[in-house]
Coordinates of C-alpha atoms in Angstrom, one line a residue:
X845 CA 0.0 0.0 0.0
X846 CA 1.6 3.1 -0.9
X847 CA 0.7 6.8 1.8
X848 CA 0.5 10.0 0.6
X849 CA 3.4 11.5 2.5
X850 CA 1.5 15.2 2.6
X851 CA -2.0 16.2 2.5
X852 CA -3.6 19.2 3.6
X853 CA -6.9 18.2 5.5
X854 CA -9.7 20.3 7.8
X855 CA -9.5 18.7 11.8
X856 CA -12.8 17.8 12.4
X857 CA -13.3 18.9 15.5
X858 CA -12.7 22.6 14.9
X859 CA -12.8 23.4 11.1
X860 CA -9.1 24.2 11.5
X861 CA -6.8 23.6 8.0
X862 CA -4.4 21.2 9.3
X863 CA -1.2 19.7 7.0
X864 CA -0.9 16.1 7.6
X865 CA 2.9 14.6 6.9
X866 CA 3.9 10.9 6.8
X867 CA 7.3 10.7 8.5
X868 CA 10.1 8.8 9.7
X869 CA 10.4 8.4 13.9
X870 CA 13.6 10.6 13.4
X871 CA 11.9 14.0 11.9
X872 CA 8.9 13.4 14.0
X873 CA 11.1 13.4 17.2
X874 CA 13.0 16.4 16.2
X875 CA 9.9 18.3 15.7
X876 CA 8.1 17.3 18.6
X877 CA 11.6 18.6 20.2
X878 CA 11.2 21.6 18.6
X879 CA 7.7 22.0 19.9
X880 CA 8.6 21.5 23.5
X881 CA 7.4 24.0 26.0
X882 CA 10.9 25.1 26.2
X883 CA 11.9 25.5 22.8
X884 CA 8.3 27.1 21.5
X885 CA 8.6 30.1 24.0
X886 CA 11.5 31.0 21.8
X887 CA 10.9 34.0 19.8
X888 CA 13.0 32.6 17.2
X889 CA 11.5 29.4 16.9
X890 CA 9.6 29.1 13.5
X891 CA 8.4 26.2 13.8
X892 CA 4.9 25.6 12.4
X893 CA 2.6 24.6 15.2
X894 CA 2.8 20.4 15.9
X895 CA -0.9 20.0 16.8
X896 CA -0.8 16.0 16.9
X897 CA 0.9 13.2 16.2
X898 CA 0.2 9.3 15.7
X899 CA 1.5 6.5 14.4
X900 CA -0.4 3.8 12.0
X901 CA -1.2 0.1 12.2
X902 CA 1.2 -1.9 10.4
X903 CA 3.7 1.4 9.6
X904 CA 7.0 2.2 11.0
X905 CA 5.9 6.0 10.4
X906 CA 4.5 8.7 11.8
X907 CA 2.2 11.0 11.3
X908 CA 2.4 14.3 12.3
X909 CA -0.6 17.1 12.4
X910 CA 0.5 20.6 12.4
X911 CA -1.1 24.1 11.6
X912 CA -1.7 24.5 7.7
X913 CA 0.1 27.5 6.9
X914 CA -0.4 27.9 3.3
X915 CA -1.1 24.8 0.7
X916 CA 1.6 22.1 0.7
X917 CA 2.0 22.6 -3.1
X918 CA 2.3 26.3 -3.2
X919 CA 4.1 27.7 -4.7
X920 CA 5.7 25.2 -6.6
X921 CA 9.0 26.3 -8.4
X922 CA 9.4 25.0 -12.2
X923 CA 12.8 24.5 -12.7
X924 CA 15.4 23.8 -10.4
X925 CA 16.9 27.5 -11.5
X926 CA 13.6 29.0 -9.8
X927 CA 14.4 27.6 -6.4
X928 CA 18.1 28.4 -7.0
X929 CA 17.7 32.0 -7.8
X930 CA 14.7 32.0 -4.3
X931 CA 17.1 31.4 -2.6
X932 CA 20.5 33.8 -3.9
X933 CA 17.7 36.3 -3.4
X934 CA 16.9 34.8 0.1
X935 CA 20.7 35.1 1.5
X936 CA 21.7 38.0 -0.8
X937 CA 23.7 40.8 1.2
X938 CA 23.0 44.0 0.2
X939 CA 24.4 47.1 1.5
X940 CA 20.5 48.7 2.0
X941 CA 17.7 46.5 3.3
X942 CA 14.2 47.1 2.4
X943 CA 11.0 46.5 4.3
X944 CA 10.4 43.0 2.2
X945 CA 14.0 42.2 2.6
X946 CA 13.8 42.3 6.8
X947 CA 10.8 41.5 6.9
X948 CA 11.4 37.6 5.0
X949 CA 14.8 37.2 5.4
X950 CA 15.6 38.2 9.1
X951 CA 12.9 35.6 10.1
X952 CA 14.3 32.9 8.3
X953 CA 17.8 33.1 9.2
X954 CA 16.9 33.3 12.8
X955 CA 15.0 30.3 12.3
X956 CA 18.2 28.7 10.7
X957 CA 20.4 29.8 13.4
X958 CA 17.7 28.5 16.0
X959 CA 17.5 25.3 15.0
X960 CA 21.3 24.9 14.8
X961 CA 21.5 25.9 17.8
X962 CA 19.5 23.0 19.1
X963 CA 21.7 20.6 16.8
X964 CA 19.4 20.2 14.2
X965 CA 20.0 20.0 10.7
X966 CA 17.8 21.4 8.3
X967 CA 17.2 19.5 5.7
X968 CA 14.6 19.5 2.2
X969 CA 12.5 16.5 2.2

């Protein structure tokens, strides 16, 4: 039987847009980690919101429930050169910032830095 590994979904109970993942015991330890009381109260955590997670009959995986932030599919990037040239732009120095430019790419780095700071690798799965 092959899973869908992602799937956006509604939680029943509350209407809420949830994004459900299929994954392997490592990444759904280290973002339960990252979710920890501790570690959430950290303004520099970006971690999207772990809501739930389970495992399935039969399935070494599991899977995890967490706030649905935007689609899982969007936005796609066409080519390989699209994502390459998000992210040049992404970590570009520049000797002015702009609004847009502090206001997407301070966020992310601080999520980089803490997340290696906890030892965790980020990684594109």
């Amino acid at each position: 039987m092959q899973i869908v590994s992602v799937m956006d979904a509604v939680r029943i109970k509350d209407g809420l847009p949830v994004f459900l993942k299929v994954a392997g015991k490592a990444e759904a330890d280290v973002h339960q980690f990252l979710w920890s009381d501790t570690l959430r109260a950290d303004p520099r955590n970006r971690t999207v919101p772990l809501l739930d997670a389970f495992r399935l009959p039969h399935v070494e995986e599991t899977v995890i429930v967490m706030l649905r932030v935007r689609r899982f599919n969007s936005p796609r990037f066409d080519t390989v050169g699209e994502a390459v040239s998000f992210f040049e732009q992404l970590f570009e120095v520049r000797g002015r910032r702009s609004p847009v430019d502090s206001a997407l790419t301070i966020p992310v780095l601080q999520g980089i830095q803490f997340m290696h700071e906890h030892n965790v690798a980020h990684a594109y799965v």
